[in-house]
Coordinates of N, CA and C in Angstrom, one line a residue:
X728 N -2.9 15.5 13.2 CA -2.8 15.4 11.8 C -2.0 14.1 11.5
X729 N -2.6 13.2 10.8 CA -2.0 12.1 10.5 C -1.1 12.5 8.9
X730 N 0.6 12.1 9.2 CA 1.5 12.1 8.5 C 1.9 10.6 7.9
X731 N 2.4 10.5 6.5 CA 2.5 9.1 6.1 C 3.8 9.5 5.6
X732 N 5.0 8.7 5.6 CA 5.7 8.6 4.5 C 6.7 7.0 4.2
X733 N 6.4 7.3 3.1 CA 7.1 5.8 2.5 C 8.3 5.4 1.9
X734 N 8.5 4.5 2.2 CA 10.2 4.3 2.0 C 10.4 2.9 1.3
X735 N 11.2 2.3 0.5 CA 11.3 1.6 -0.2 C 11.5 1.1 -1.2
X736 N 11.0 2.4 -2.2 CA 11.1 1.8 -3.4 C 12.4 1.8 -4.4
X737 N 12.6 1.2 -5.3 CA 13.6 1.6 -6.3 C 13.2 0.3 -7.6
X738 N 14.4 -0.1 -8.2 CA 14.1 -0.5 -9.4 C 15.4 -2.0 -9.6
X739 N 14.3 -3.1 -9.6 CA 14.9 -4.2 -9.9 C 14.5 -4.6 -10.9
X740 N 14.8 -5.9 -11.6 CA 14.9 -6.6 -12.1 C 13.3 -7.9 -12.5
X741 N 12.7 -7.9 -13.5 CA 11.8 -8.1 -13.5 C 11.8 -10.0 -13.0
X742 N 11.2 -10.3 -11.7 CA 11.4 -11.3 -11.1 C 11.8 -10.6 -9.7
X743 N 12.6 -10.0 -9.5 CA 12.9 -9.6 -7.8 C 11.7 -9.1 -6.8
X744 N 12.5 -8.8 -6.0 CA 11.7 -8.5 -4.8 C 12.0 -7.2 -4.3
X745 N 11.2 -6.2 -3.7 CA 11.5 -5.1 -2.9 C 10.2 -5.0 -1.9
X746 N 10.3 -4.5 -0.8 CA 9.7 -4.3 0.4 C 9.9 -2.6 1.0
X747 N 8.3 -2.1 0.3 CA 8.3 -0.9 1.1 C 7.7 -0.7 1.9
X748 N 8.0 0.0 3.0 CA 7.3 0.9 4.4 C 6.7 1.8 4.6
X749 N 5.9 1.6 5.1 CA 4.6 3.5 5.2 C 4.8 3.6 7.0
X750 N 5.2 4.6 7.5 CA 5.2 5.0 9.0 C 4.4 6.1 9.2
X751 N 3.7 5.8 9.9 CA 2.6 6.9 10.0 C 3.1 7.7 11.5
X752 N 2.8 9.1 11.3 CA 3.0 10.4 12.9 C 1.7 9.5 14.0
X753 N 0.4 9.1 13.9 CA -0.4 8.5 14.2 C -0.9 7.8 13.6
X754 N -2.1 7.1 14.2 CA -3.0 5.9 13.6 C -4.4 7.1 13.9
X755 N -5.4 7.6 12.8 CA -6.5 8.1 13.1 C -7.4 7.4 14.3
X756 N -7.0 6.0 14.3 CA -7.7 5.2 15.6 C -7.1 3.9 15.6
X757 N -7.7 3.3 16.8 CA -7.2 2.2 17.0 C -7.0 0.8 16.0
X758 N -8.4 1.1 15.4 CA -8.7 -0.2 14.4 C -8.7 0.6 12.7
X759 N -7.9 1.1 12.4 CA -7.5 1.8 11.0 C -7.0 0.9 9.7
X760 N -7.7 1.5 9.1 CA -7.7 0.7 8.0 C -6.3 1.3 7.0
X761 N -5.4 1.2 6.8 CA -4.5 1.0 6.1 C -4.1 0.8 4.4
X762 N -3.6 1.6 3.7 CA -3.4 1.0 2.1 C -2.4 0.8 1.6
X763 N -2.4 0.3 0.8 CA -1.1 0.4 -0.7 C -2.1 1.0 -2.4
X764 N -1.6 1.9 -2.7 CA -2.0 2.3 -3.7 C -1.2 2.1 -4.7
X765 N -1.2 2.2 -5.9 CA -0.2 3.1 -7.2 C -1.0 3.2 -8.2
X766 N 0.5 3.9 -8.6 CA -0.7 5.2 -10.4 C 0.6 4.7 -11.0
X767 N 0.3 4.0 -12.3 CA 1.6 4.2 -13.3 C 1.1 5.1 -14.2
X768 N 2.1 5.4 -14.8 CA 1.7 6.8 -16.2 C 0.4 6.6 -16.9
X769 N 0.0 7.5 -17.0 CA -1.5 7.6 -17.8 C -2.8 6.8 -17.2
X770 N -2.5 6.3 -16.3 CA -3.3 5.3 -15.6 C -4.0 6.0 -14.2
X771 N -5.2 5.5 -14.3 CA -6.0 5.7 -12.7 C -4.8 5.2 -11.3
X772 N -4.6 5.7 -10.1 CA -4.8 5.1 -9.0 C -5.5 4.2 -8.7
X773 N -4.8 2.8 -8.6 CA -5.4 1.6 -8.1 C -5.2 1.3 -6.8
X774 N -6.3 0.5 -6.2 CA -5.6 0.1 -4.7 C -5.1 -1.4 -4.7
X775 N -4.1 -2.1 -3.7 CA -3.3 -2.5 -4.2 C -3.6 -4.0 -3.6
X776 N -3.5 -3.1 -1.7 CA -3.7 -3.9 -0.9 C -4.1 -3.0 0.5
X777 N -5.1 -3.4 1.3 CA -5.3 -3.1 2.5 C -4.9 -3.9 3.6
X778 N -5.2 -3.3 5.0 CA -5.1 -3.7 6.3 C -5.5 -3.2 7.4
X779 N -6.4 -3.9 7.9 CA -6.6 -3.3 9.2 C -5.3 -3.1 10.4
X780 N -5.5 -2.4 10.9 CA -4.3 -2.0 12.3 C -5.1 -3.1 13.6
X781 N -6.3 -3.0 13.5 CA -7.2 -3.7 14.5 C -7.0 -5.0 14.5
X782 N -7.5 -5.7 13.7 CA -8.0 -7.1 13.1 C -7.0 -7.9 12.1
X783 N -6.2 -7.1 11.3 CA -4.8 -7.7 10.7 C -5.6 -8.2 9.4
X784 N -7.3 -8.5 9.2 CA -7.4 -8.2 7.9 C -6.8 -8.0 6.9
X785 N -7.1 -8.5 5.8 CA -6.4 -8.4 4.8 C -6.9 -8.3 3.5
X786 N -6.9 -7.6 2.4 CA -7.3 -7.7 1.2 C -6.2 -7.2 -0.3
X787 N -6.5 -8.2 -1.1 CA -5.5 -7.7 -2.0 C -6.3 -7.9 -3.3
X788 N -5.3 -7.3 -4.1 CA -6.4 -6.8 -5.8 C -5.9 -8.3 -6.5
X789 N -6.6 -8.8 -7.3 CA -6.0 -9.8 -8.0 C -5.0 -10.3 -8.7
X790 N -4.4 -9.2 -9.2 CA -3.5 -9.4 -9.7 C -2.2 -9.5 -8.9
X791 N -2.2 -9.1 -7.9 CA -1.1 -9.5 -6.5 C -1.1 -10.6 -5.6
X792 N -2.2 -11.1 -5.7 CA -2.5 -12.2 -5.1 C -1.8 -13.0 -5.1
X793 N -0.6 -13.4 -3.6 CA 0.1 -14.5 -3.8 C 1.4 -13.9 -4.1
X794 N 1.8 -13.1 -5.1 CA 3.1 -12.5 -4.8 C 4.1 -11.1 -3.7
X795 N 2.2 -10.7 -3.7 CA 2.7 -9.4 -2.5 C 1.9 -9.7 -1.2
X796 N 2.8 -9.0 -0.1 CA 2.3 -9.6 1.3 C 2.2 -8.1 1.7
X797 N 0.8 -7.8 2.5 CA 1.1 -6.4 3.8 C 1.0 -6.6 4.7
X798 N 1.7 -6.2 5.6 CA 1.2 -6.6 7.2 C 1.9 -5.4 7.8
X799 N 1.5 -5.6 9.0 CA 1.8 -4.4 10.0 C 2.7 -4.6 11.5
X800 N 3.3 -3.1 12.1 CA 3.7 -3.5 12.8 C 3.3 -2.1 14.4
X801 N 2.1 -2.6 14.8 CA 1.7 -0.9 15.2 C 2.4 -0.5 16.7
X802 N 3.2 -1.1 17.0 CA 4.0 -0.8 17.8 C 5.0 0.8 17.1
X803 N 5.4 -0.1 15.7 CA 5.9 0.9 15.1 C 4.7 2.3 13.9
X804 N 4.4 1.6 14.4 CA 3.3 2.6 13.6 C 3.7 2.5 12.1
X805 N 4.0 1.2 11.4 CA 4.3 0.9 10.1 C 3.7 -0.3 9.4
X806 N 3.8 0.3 8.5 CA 3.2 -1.0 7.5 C 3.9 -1.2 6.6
X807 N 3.8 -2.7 5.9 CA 4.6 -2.9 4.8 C 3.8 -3.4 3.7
X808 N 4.9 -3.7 2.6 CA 4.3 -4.1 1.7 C 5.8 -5.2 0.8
X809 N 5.3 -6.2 0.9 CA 6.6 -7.1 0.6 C 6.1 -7.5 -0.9
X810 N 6.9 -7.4 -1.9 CA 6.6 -7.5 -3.0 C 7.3 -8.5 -4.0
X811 N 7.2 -9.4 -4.6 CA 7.8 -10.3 -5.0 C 7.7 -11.1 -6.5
X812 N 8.1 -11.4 -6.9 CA 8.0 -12.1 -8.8 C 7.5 -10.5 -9.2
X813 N 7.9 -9.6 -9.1 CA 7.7 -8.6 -10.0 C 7.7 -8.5 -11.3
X814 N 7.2 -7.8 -11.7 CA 6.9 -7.9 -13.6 C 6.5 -6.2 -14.0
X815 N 7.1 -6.0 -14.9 CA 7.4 -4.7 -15.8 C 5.7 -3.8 -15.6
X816 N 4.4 -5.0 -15.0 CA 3.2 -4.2 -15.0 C 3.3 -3.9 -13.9
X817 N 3.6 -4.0 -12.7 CA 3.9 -3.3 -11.4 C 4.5 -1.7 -11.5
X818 N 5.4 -1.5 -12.0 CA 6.0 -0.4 -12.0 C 4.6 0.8 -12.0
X819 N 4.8 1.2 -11.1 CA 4.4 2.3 -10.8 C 4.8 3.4 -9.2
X820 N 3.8 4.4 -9.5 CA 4.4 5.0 -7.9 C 3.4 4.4 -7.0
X821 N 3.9 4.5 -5.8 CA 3.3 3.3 -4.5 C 2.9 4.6 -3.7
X822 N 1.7 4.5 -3.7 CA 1.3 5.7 -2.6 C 0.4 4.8 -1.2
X823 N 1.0 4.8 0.2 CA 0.9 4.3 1.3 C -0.9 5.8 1.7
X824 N -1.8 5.0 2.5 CA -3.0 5.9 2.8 C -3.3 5.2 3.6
X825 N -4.1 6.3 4.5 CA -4.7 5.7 5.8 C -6.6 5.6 5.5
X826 N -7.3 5.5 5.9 CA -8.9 5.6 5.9 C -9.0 6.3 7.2
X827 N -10.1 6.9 7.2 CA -10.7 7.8 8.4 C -12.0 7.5 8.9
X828 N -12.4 6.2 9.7 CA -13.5 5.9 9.6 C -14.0 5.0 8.9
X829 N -13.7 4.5 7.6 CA -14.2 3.6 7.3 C -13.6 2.2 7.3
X830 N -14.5 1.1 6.9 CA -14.2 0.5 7.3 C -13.1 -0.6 6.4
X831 N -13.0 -1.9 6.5 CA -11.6 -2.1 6.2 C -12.0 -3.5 5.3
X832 N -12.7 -3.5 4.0 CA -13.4 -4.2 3.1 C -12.8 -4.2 1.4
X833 N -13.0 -5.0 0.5 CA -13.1 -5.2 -0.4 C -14.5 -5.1 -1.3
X834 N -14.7 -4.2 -2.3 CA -13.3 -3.5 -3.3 C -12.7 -2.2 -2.5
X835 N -10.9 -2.3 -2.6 CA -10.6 -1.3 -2.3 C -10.5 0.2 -3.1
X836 N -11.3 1.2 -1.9 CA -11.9 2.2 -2.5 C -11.0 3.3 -2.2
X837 N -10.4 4.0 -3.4 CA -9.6 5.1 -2.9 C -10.2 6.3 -2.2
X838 N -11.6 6.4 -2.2 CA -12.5 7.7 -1.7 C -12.4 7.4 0.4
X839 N -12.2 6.2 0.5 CA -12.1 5.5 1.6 C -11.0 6.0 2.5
X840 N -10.0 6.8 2.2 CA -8.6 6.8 2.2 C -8.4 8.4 2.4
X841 N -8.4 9.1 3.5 CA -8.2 10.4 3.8 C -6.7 11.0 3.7
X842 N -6.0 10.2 4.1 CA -4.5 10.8 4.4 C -3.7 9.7 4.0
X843 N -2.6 10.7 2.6 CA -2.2 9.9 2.0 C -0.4 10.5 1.9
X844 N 0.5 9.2 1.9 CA 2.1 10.1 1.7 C 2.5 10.5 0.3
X845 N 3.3 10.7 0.1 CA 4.0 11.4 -1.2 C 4.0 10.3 -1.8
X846 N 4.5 9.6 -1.9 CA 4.5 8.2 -2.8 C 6.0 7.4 -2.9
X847 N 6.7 6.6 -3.7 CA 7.6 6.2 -3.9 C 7.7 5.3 -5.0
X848 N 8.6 5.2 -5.8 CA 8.4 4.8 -7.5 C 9.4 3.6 -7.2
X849 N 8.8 2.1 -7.9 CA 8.9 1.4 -8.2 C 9.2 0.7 -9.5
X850 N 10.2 0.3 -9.4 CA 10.3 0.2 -11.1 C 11.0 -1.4 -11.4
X851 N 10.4 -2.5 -12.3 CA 10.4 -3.4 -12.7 C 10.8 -3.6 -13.8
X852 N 12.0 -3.5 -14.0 CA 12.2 -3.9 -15.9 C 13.0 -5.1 -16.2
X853 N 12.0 -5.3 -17.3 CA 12.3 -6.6 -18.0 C 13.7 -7.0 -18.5

């Protein structure tokens, strides 16, 4: 049973930076595709940014492009998500998810994404 949980978040300052971690109990496989999600209030679950564990792949949603970094460390069985020039539209909760099988492509698809942690809230104010 693959376990996620994430650590990181809290609430700065609109322009700062914060950097959170997903450590997973396992990797479903070798070459696992990896997420960053969040839901702010009243809003869908978006995906954020991906990673393969395999290939180091990478994909991110447009609007992050350039200010958030993910990468991995599968020694530790963790991933991050470095996040930076924040702005009050970020704020949301950060839910970290693994994929089961599939594969590790753009658009990122939340149906893609089997096992997912509690989440951790992020907060940006202006």
């Amino acid at each position: 049973q693959v376990q996620l949980q994430e650590s990181g978040g809290g609430s700065v300052q609109a322009g700062g930076s914060l950097r959170l971690a997903c450590t997973a109990s396992t990797y479903p496989s070798t070459n696992t595709c990896m997420g960053w999600f969040r839901q702010a209030p009243g809003k869908e679950r978006e995906g954020v940014a991906i990673i393969s564990t395999g290939t180091g792949t990478v994909y991110y949603r447009n609007s992050v492009k350039g200010r958030f970094t993910i990468s991995r460390d599968n020694a530790k069985k963790t991933v991050y998500l470095q996040m930076n020039s924040l702005t009050p539209e970020d704020t949301a909760i950060y839910y970290c998810a693994a994929a089961q099988g599939a594969p590790c492509t753009y658009p990122i698809l939340r149906s893609n994404f089997a096992y997912w942690g509690q989440g951790t809230q992020v907060d940006a104010t202006s």
